Short mmCIF file of C-alpha atoms in Angstrom, two decimals:
data_model
loop_
_atom_site.label_atom_id
_atom_site.label_comp_id
_atom_site.label_asym_id
_atom_site.label_seq_id
_atom_site.Cartn_x
_atom_site.Cartn_y
_atom_site.Cartn_z
CA MET A 562 -8.19 26.37 6.65
CA ASP A 563 -6.49 24.94 10.62
CA LYS A 564 -3.61 24.27 8.98
CA ASN A 565 -2.00 23.03 12.28
CA ILE A 566 -3.55 19.65 11.41
CA SER A 567 -1.56 17.43 13.45
CA LYS A 568 -0.37 14.27 10.75
CA SER A 569 -1.92 11.31 12.66
CA VAL A 570 -5.37 13.36 11.94
CA ILE A 571 -4.92 14.29 8.40
CA ARG A 572 -3.51 9.79 8.02
CA ARG A 573 -7.30 9.30 9.24
CA LEU A 574 -8.75 11.24 6.78
CA PRO A 575 -8.55 9.79 3.60
CA ARG A 576 -10.31 6.75 5.64
CA TYR A 577 -13.50 8.94 6.80
CA TYR A 578 -13.46 10.36 3.34
CA ARG A 579 -13.96 6.94 2.01
CA PHE A 580 -16.73 5.85 4.52
CA LEU A 581 -18.62 9.03 4.05
CA GLU A 582 -18.58 8.33 -0.03
CA GLU A 583 -20.27 4.95 0.85
CA LEU A 584 -22.71 6.78 3.37
CA LEU A 585 -23.49 8.90 0.26
CA ASN A 586 -23.28 6.25 -1.72
CA GLU A 587 -26.15 4.53 -0.15
CA GLY A 588 -28.03 7.58 0.23
CA ILE A 589 -27.63 8.59 4.26
CA GLU A 590 -27.71 12.35 4.43
CA LYS A 591 -26.63 12.92 8.05
CA ILE A 592 -24.92 10.73 10.79
CA SER A 593 -24.07 11.43 14.19
CA SER A 594 -20.86 10.69 15.83
CA SER A 595 -21.54 7.51 17.44
CA GLN A 596 -23.26 6.26 14.30
CA LEU A 597 -20.38 7.08 12.26
CA ALA A 598 -17.52 5.69 14.95
CA GLU A 599 -19.49 2.33 14.74
CA ARG A 600 -19.45 2.22 11.26
CA MET A 601 -15.64 2.84 11.52
CA ARG A 602 -14.80 1.17 14.73
CA SER A 603 -13.68 4.45 16.24
CA THR A 604 -14.93 6.53 19.11
CA ALA A 605 -17.42 9.13 19.05
CA SER A 606 -14.85 11.45 21.07
CA GLN A 607 -12.01 10.26 18.31
CA ILE A 608 -14.43 11.25 15.70
CA ARG A 609 -15.45 14.60 16.95
CA GLN A 610 -11.88 15.70 18.08
CA ASP A 611 -10.77 14.75 14.46
CA LEU A 612 -13.54 16.73 12.73
CA ASN A 613 -13.45 19.63 15.18
CA CYS A 614 -9.40 20.18 13.54
CA PHE A 615 -11.65 21.72 10.17
CA GLY A 616 -13.90 24.42 12.40
CA GLY A 617 -16.52 20.87 13.51
CA PHE A 618 -19.10 20.42 11.08
CA GLY A 619 -21.69 18.52 13.71
CA GLN A 620 -24.63 20.30 15.17
CA GLN A 621 -26.11 19.38 18.46
CA GLY A 622 -28.84 16.45 17.82
CA TYR A 623 -28.12 16.65 14.44
CA GLY A 624 -24.78 14.96 13.95
CA TYR A 625 -23.01 15.51 10.97
CA ASN A 626 -24.61 16.54 7.15
CA VAL A 627 -22.65 13.69 4.85
CA ALA A 628 -22.57 15.57 2.07
CA GLU A 629 -20.57 18.77 3.17
CA LEU A 630 -18.56 16.92 5.54
CA ARG A 631 -17.07 14.93 2.60
CA ALA A 632 -16.89 17.63 0.62
CA GLU A 633 -14.78 19.64 3.09
CA ILE A 634 -12.44 16.35 3.80
CA GLY A 635 -11.94 16.22 -0.15
CA ALA A 636 -11.38 19.94 -0.20
CA ILE A 637 -8.70 19.59 2.41
CA LEU A 638 -7.31 16.45 0.45
CA ASN A 639 -7.08 18.53 -2.44
CA LEU A 640 -9.17 16.41 -4.33
CA ASP A 641 -11.19 19.25 -5.85
CA ARG A 642 -8.76 20.22 -7.99
CA GLU A 643 -7.43 18.67 -11.22
CA ARG A 644 -3.25 18.00 -11.22
CA SER A 645 -2.12 16.42 -14.29
CA VAL A 646 -0.38 13.00 -13.89
CA ILE A 647 2.39 10.66 -15.39
CA LEU A 648 3.06 7.25 -14.99
CA ILE A 649 5.87 5.59 -15.26
CA GLY A 650 6.76 2.29 -15.98
CA ALA A 651 3.48 0.44 -17.81
CA GLY A 652 4.58 -3.44 -16.87
CA ASN A 653 1.82 -5.53 -15.09
CA LEU A 654 1.62 -2.76 -11.91
CA GLY A 655 2.07 0.32 -14.22
CA ARG A 656 -1.26 -1.07 -16.61
CA ALA A 657 -2.95 -2.02 -13.42
CA ILE A 658 -2.69 1.58 -11.85
CA ALA A 659 -3.23 3.33 -15.29
CA SER A 660 -6.29 1.00 -15.09
CA HIS A 661 -7.87 0.22 -11.63
CA ILE A 662 -7.18 3.61 -9.20
CA ASP A 663 -10.11 6.18 -10.82
CA PHE A 664 -7.65 8.84 -10.77
CA SER A 665 -10.38 11.71 -11.49
CA GLN A 666 -11.46 10.88 -8.29
CA TYR A 667 -8.66 12.15 -6.69
CA GLY A 668 -8.04 15.49 -8.14
CA CYS A 669 -5.75 13.75 -10.58
CA ARG A 670 -5.64 13.80 -14.52
CA LEU A 671 -3.39 10.85 -15.86
CA VAL A 672 -1.49 12.71 -18.70
CA GLY A 673 0.81 10.33 -20.29
CA ILE A 674 1.83 6.95 -19.37
CA PHE A 675 6.15 5.84 -20.70
CA ASP A 676 8.11 3.10 -20.55
CA ARG A 677 11.77 2.22 -22.32
CA ASP A 678 10.35 -1.23 -23.90
CA GLU A 679 10.33 0.17 -26.72
CA SER A 680 8.19 -3.18 -27.40
CA LEU A 681 5.22 -2.07 -25.53
CA LEU A 682 5.52 1.84 -27.88
CA GLY A 683 2.02 2.22 -29.00
CA GLN A 684 0.23 0.50 -27.05
CA SER A 685 -2.53 1.80 -25.06
CA ILE A 686 -3.69 1.54 -21.43
CA ALA A 687 -6.80 3.96 -20.09
CA GLY A 688 -6.87 5.12 -23.25
CA LEU A 689 -3.37 6.50 -23.17
CA LYS A 690 -0.56 5.34 -25.90
CA ILE A 691 3.12 4.09 -24.07
CA CYS A 692 5.43 6.62 -24.94
CA SER A 693 9.65 5.91 -25.18
CA THR A 694 10.92 7.45 -21.75
CA ASN A 695 13.78 9.13 -24.06
CA VAL A 696 10.64 12.13 -25.04
CA LEU A 697 9.79 12.38 -20.68
CA GLY A 698 12.02 15.21 -20.58
CA GLY A 699 10.53 17.14 -23.41
CA PHE A 700 6.64 16.29 -22.20
CA CYS A 701 7.59 17.19 -18.81
CA LEU A 702 8.85 20.79 -19.84
CA GLU A 703 6.24 21.41 -22.23
CA ASN A 704 3.06 20.02 -20.06
CA LYS A 705 4.49 20.30 -16.25
CA PRO A 706 3.50 17.48 -15.00
CA GLU A 707 2.68 17.90 -11.18
CA MET A 708 3.10 14.43 -9.91
CA ALA A 709 4.46 10.86 -11.40
CA VAL A 710 3.40 7.36 -10.27
CA LEU A 711 6.50 5.34 -10.72
CA CYS A 712 6.09 2.15 -11.38
CA ILE A 713 9.75 0.84 -12.16
CA PRO A 714 11.76 -1.71 -10.54
CA ARG A 715 14.69 0.10 -8.24
CA GLU A 716 17.04 -0.30 -10.28
CA SER A 717 16.07 2.14 -12.79
CA ALA A 718 14.70 4.40 -10.69
CA GLU A 719 17.31 6.69 -9.53
CA ASP A 720 17.48 7.96 -13.03
CA THR A 721 14.05 8.65 -13.62
CA VAL A 722 14.06 10.43 -10.45
CA LYS A 723 16.82 12.22 -11.25
CA LEU A 724 15.16 12.91 -14.99
CA LEU A 725 11.84 14.57 -13.69
CA THR A 726 13.54 15.96 -10.63
CA ASP A 727 15.83 18.24 -12.94
CA HIS A 728 12.57 18.96 -15.13
CA GLY A 729 10.42 19.90 -12.40
CA VAL A 730 8.53 17.07 -11.70
CA ASN A 731 8.64 16.48 -7.43
CA VAL A 732 5.37 15.09 -6.49
CA PHE A 733 6.50 10.60 -6.88
CA TRP A 734 3.79 8.19 -5.93
CA ASN A 735 6.39 5.75 -5.27
CA PHE A 736 5.86 1.80 -6.30
CA SER A 737 9.36 1.03 -6.57
CA HIS A 738 11.74 0.42 -3.44
CA TYR A 739 14.60 3.23 -4.58
CA ASP A 740 14.31 5.57 -1.07
CA ILE A 741 13.61 8.71 -3.34
CA GLN A 742 13.54 11.28 -0.09
CA GLY A 743 17.45 9.67 0.42
CA GLU A 744 18.63 11.02 -2.97
CA PHE A 745 16.19 13.94 -2.87
CA PRO A 746 15.14 15.45 0.55
CA ASN A 747 13.08 18.26 -0.77
CA ALA A 748 11.02 15.63 -3.33
CA THR A 749 7.58 14.82 -1.92
CA VAL A 750 6.89 10.87 -1.26
CA GLU A 751 4.13 7.97 -0.52
CA ASN A 752 5.83 5.28 -0.71
CA VAL A 753 3.86 2.51 -1.59
CA HIS A 754 5.63 -0.99 -0.66
CA LEU A 755 3.37 -4.25 -1.60
CA THR A 756 5.64 -6.61 -0.77
CA ASP A 757 6.16 -5.34 3.45
CA SER A 758 2.94 -5.36 3.37
CA LEU A 759 3.13 -8.84 2.53
CA MET A 760 5.63 -9.41 4.76
CA THR A 761 4.13 -7.87 8.04
CA LEU A 762 0.76 -10.02 7.26
CA SER A 763 3.05 -12.87 6.79
CA TYR A 764 4.01 -12.07 10.39
CA SER A 765 1.36 -11.85 12.13
CA MET A 766 -0.93 -14.56 10.64
CA GLU A 767 1.88 -16.86 12.73
CA ASN A 768 2.16 -13.84 16.00
CA LYS A 769 -1.60 -12.95 15.81
CA THR A 770 -1.13 -9.11 16.52
CA GLN A 771 -3.92 -7.63 14.38
CA ASN A 772 -2.97 -4.92 10.97
CA THR A 773 -5.78 -2.56 10.51
CA MET B 1088 12.78 -16.31 19.81
CA ASP B 1089 11.27 -13.34 21.62
CA LYS B 1090 7.29 -12.76 21.68
CA ASN B 1091 7.51 -9.67 22.99
CA ILE B 1092 8.72 -7.40 20.54
CA SER B 1093 7.12 -4.08 19.98
CA LYS B 1094 4.52 -3.60 17.12
CA SER B 1095 6.88 -0.91 16.11
CA VAL B 1096 9.65 -2.62 15.87
CA ILE B 1097 7.71 -5.32 13.90
CA ARG B 1098 6.85 -2.86 11.65
CA ARG B 1099 10.36 -1.73 10.70
CA LEU B 1100 11.24 -5.19 9.83
CA PRO B 1101 10.44 -6.07 6.65
CA ARG B 1102 12.38 -2.40 5.41
CA TYR B 1103 15.29 -3.81 7.51
CA TYR B 1104 14.73 -7.15 5.16
CA ARG B 1105 14.50 -5.56 1.74
CA PHE B 1106 17.85 -3.01 2.44
CA LEU B 1107 19.94 -6.43 4.15
CA GLU B 1108 18.79 -8.14 0.88
CA GLU B 1109 20.04 -4.74 -0.94
CA LEU B 1110 23.26 -4.69 0.30
CA LEU B 1111 23.45 -8.81 -0.24
CA ASN B 1112 22.39 -8.63 -3.61
CA GLU B 1113 25.92 -5.80 -3.92
CA GLY B 1114 28.05 -8.75 -2.36
CA ILE B 1115 27.85 -6.60 1.21
CA GLU B 1116 28.67 -9.32 3.44
CA LYS B 1117 29.09 -6.87 6.74
CA ILE B 1118 27.82 -3.70 7.40
CA SER B 1119 28.10 -1.66 11.06
CA SER B 1120 25.02 0.15 12.47
CA SER B 1121 26.00 3.38 11.54
CA GLN B 1122 26.56 2.33 7.87
CA LEU B 1123 23.51 0.62 8.47
CA ALA B 1124 21.43 3.58 9.67
CA GLU B 1125 23.37 6.59 6.99
CA ARG B 1126 21.79 4.04 3.88
CA MET B 1127 18.42 3.68 5.99
CA ARG B 1128 17.72 7.40 6.97
CA SER B 1129 17.62 5.95 10.73
CA THR B 1130 20.06 6.50 13.77
CA ALA B 1131 22.79 3.95 14.97
CA SER B 1132 21.41 3.44 18.36
CA GLN B 1133 17.42 2.96 16.47
CA ILE B 1134 19.14 -0.03 14.49
CA ARG B 1135 21.14 -1.44 18.05
CA GLN B 1136 17.89 -1.12 19.78
CA ASP B 1137 15.48 -2.77 17.15
CA LEU B 1138 17.81 -5.33 16.39
CA ASN B 1139 18.41 -6.49 20.18
CA CYS B 1140 14.89 -7.68 20.56
CA PHE B 1141 15.95 -10.77 18.43
CA GLY B 1142 19.16 -10.90 20.73
CA GLY B 1143 21.41 -8.42 18.71
CA PHE B 1144 23.97 -10.09 16.15
CA GLY B 1145 25.96 -7.24 16.15
CA GLN B 1146 29.36 -7.88 17.37
CA GLN B 1147 31.52 -5.14 18.59
CA GLY B 1148 33.95 -4.07 16.11
CA TYR B 1149 32.85 -6.04 13.59
CA GLY B 1150 29.14 -4.88 12.44
CA TYR B 1151 26.23 -7.41 11.83
CA ASN B 1152 27.00 -9.96 9.12
CA VAL B 1153 24.49 -9.39 6.59
CA ALA B 1154 22.94 -12.16 5.49
CA GLU B 1155 22.68 -13.89 9.09
CA LEU B 1156 20.45 -10.63 10.18
CA ARG B 1157 18.69 -10.89 7.04
CA ALA B 1158 18.21 -15.06 7.03
CA GLU B 1159 17.52 -14.36 10.87
CA ILE B 1160 14.92 -11.23 10.21
CA GLY B 1161 14.06 -13.74 7.86
CA ALA B 1162 12.67 -16.38 10.00
CA ILE B 1163 11.05 -13.87 12.43
CA LEU B 1164 9.08 -12.82 9.82
CA ASN B 1165 7.75 -16.44 8.51
CA LEU B 1166 9.43 -15.84 5.24
CA ASP B 1167 11.19 -19.46 5.50
CA ARG B 1168 8.14 -21.08 5.56
CA GLU B 1169 6.01 -22.36 2.54
CA ARG B 1170 1.94 -21.32 2.66
CA SER B 1171 -0.28 -21.89 0.42
CA VAL B 1172 -2.17 -18.65 -1.59
CA ILE B 1173 -5.38 -18.11 -3.10
CA LEU B 1174 -5.83 -14.82 -5.15
CA ILE B 1175 -9.42 -13.82 -5.47
CA GLY B 1176 -10.36 -11.32 -8.80
CA ALA B 1177 -8.66 -11.75 -12.45
CA GLY B 1178 -9.10 -7.81 -12.80
CA ASN B 1179 -6.32 -5.66 -13.53
CA LEU B 1180 -5.15 -5.61 -10.24
CA GLY B 1181 -5.68 -8.54 -9.84
CA ARG B 1182 -3.41 -9.94 -12.58
CA ALA B 1183 -1.14 -7.18 -11.63
CA ILE B 1184 -0.56 -8.96 -7.78
CA ALA B 1185 -0.13 -12.38 -10.02
CA SER B 1186 2.17 -11.71 -12.15
CA HIS B 1187 4.52 -8.45 -10.05
CA ILE B 1188 4.62 -9.98 -6.62
CA ASP B 1189 7.36 -13.35 -6.08
CA PHE B 1190 5.58 -15.59 -3.87
CA SER B 1191 8.07 -17.35 -3.47
CA GLN B 1192 10.37 -14.99 -1.37
CA TYR B 1193 7.76 -14.22 1.38
CA GLY B 1194 6.89 -17.64 1.92
CA CYS B 1195 3.97 -18.04 -0.15
CA ARG B 1196 2.90 -20.15 -2.90
CA LEU B 1197 0.01 -18.98 -5.33
CA VAL B 1198 -1.70 -22.57 -5.71
CA GLY B 1199 -5.37 -20.62 -7.27
CA ILE B 1200 -6.54 -17.61 -9.08
CA PHE B 1201 -10.92 -17.11 -8.51
CA ASP B 1202 -13.13 -14.54 -10.78
CA ARG B 1203 -17.33 -14.65 -11.05
CA ASP B 1204 -16.79 -13.98 -14.42
CA GLU B 1205 -17.42 -15.88 -16.39
CA SER B 1206 -15.30 -14.78 -19.81
CA LEU B 1207 -11.77 -14.92 -18.00
CA LEU B 1208 -12.46 -19.08 -17.04
CA GLY B 1209 -9.28 -20.62 -18.51
CA GLN B 1210 -7.17 -17.95 -19.17
CA SER B 1211 -3.62 -18.18 -17.12
CA ILE B 1212 -2.03 -15.74 -14.94
CA ALA B 1213 1.23 -16.08 -13.30
CA GLY B 1214 0.96 -20.28 -14.97
CA LEU B 1215 -2.20 -20.87 -13.34
CA LYS B 1216 -5.67 -21.27 -15.13
CA ILE B 1217 -8.40 -18.76 -13.52
CA CYS B 1218 -11.24 -20.82 -12.42
CA SER B 1219 -14.70 -19.64 -11.14
CA THR B 1220 -15.71 -18.30 -7.89
CA ASN B 1221 -18.39 -21.24 -7.75
CA VAL B 1222 -15.63 -24.12 -7.09
CA LEU B 1223 -13.35 -22.13 -4.46
CA GLY B 1224 -15.48 -23.94 -1.28
CA GLY B 1225 -14.60 -26.81 -3.08
CA PHE B 1226 -11.08 -26.18 -3.64
CA CYS B 1227 -10.41 -24.44 0.10
CA LEU B 1228 -11.43 -27.54 1.84
CA GLU B 1229 -9.33 -29.40 -0.88
CA ASN B 1230 -6.33 -27.81 -0.78
CA LYS B 1231 -6.50 -25.66 2.93
CA PRO B 1232 -4.91 -22.22 1.56
CA GLU B 1233 -3.87 -19.74 4.48
CA MET B 1234 -4.15 -17.37 3.38
CA ALA B 1235 -6.00 -15.03 0.64
CA VAL B 1236 -5.39 -12.06 -1.86
CA LEU B 1237 -8.84 -10.00 -2.29
CA CYS B 1238 -8.44 -8.02 -5.48
CA ILE B 1239 -12.53 -7.46 -5.90
CA PRO B 1240 -14.55 -4.85 -5.24
CA ARG B 1241 -15.75 -3.62 -2.04
CA GLU B 1242 -19.77 -4.49 -3.07
CA SER B 1243 -18.60 -8.45 -3.56
CA ALA B 1244 -15.86 -9.06 -0.45
CA GLU B 1245 -18.53 -9.81 2.28
CA ASP B 1246 -19.50 -13.00 0.52
CA THR B 1247 -16.61 -13.67 -0.46
CA VAL B 1248 -14.87 -13.15 2.77
CA LYS B 1249 -17.99 -14.75 4.72
CA LEU B 1250 -17.61 -17.97 1.59
CA LEU B 1251 -13.91 -18.27 3.42
CA THR B 1252 -14.08 -17.76 6.89
CA ASP B 1253 -16.57 -20.62 6.56
CA HIS B 1254 -14.13 -22.88 4.23
CA GLY B 1255 -11.18 -22.31 6.95
CA VAL B 1256 -9.55 -19.51 5.16
CA ASN B 1257 -8.88 -16.40 8.28
CA VAL B 1258 -6.03 -14.88 7.02
CA PHE B 1259 -6.29 -11.77 4.01
CA TRP B 1260 -4.10 -9.52 1.87
CA ASN B 1261 -7.27 -7.53 1.06
CA PHE B 1262 -6.97 -4.48 -1.46
CA SER B 1263 -10.51 -4.23 -1.01
CA HIS B 1264 -12.02 -1.21 0.66
CA TYR B 1265 -14.43 -3.53 2.48
CA ASP B 1266 -13.22 -2.90 6.53
CA ILE B 1267 -13.62 -7.26 7.24
CA GLN B 1268 -12.75 -6.78 10.28
CA GLY B 1269 -15.48 -5.40 11.56
CA GLU B 1270 -17.32 -8.06 10.58
CA PHE B 1271 -14.78 -10.94 10.90
CA PRO B 1272 -12.96 -9.99 14.23
CA ASN B 1273 -11.24 -12.60 14.56
CA ALA B 1274 -9.83 -12.49 10.87
CA THR B 1275 -5.90 -11.89 10.05
CA VAL B 1276 -5.75 -9.27 7.91
CA GLU B 1277 -3.61 -6.63 6.00
CA ASN B 1278 -5.33 -3.80 4.22
CA VAL B 1279 -3.48 -1.65 1.36
CA HIS B 1280 -5.64 1.03 0.67
CA LEU B 1281 -3.82 2.46 -2.55
CA THR B 1282 -6.79 5.71 -3.24
CA ASP B 1283 -5.78 6.26 0.41
CA SER B 1284 -1.97 6.72 -0.17
CA LEU B 1285 -3.25 8.66 -3.14
CA MET B 1286 -5.62 10.84 -0.98
CA THR B 1287 -2.35 11.47 1.74
CA LEU B 1288 0.31 12.45 -1.22
CA SER B 1289 -2.78 14.79 -2.86
CA TYR B 1290 -2.29 16.05 0.53
CA SER B 1291 1.33 16.57 1.31
CA MET B 1292 2.11 17.67 -1.99
CA GLU B 1293 0.47 21.55 -0.93
CA ASN B 1294 0.99 20.91 2.31
CA LYS B 1295 4.86 20.48 2.89
CA THR B 1296 4.37 17.38 5.10
CA GLN B 1297 6.34 14.08 4.21
CA ASN B 1298 5.08 11.03 3.83
CA THR B 1299 7.43 7.78 3.75
#
């Protein structure tokens, strides 16, 4: 597969994947680039351009096979494998992420949930017992999780990230405001700054820019 | 205030605001553009350029007054006013958003939480009783909330958005995968697609692009 896909195209892939999944759920087997463009509020040429990066599945006069295209994009996004994931921080947000996100749909298997609050230990979320962060290091050495979801406050994030990287975990879905890559430049990080999004909305609702 | 601030600058403002807040919490009263740049992993010239959009508070040889700059950026982001906000969907995610986000820090006051699940009615989250979506329209007419946080499934989002726009709510912090602006082009929307972020991480952990 073409490894030189531009980052902007990659950033659009999850959205393609979502829309194709919707089409599948609606029982739609094929779709033209212009139909897909209308649905995604994009342009047919943009879509053809993007999808040609992966060898372009479209056939003249037929359009795209929805199931094939979805599977191919899923493979590019590595959703077709199973990596084990741990979640740190079983507060409101951590519980919601563990229960709300169907990790298995995204090539992830949630294998451990950790919190330093002793009063939570033994409680279960998403079928997993909350464990103490005291045993986190040992758990990582034994189970070699590939990704950690951080639902902890900024203050405790640095120590946690150091512990995790020391124990071989180097990929972070980071909901904290701690700037992981400032301290750990080799980490692979996706930040979710919910309040940045709220602030952007706060701006745009008064200034009529659009944020999609 | 300059209304012609570029969207890319606006997108960076929440991050500036966060870092300035950290500095304040650390008791730092002034900072040079180069110090701020190092901390934010940006460049001094980028920062000077961005902040000059608002009349540039920096003084040669002094740097920026942290409290002033934070207040000014907060004002640009409209965090210094109070708008009432309702939250629709009291499932795992809705509960987490209601409890985890300190809306008051962002010019928002959470005034109502609604769910269609009768079994949740009367339960309290963040000091608010969960109400039935049956009374949502009336509530909006009476209380005129300015923003709605959508923590509902895609399937129920369209009807809910229609009801809300019909009752004067036109600003959405949208956690559902429903494409509001496709149907309601005049709505002001900030989308949070958590699973897009997870899929992007899934890609980048195998392909070593960085996502910050």
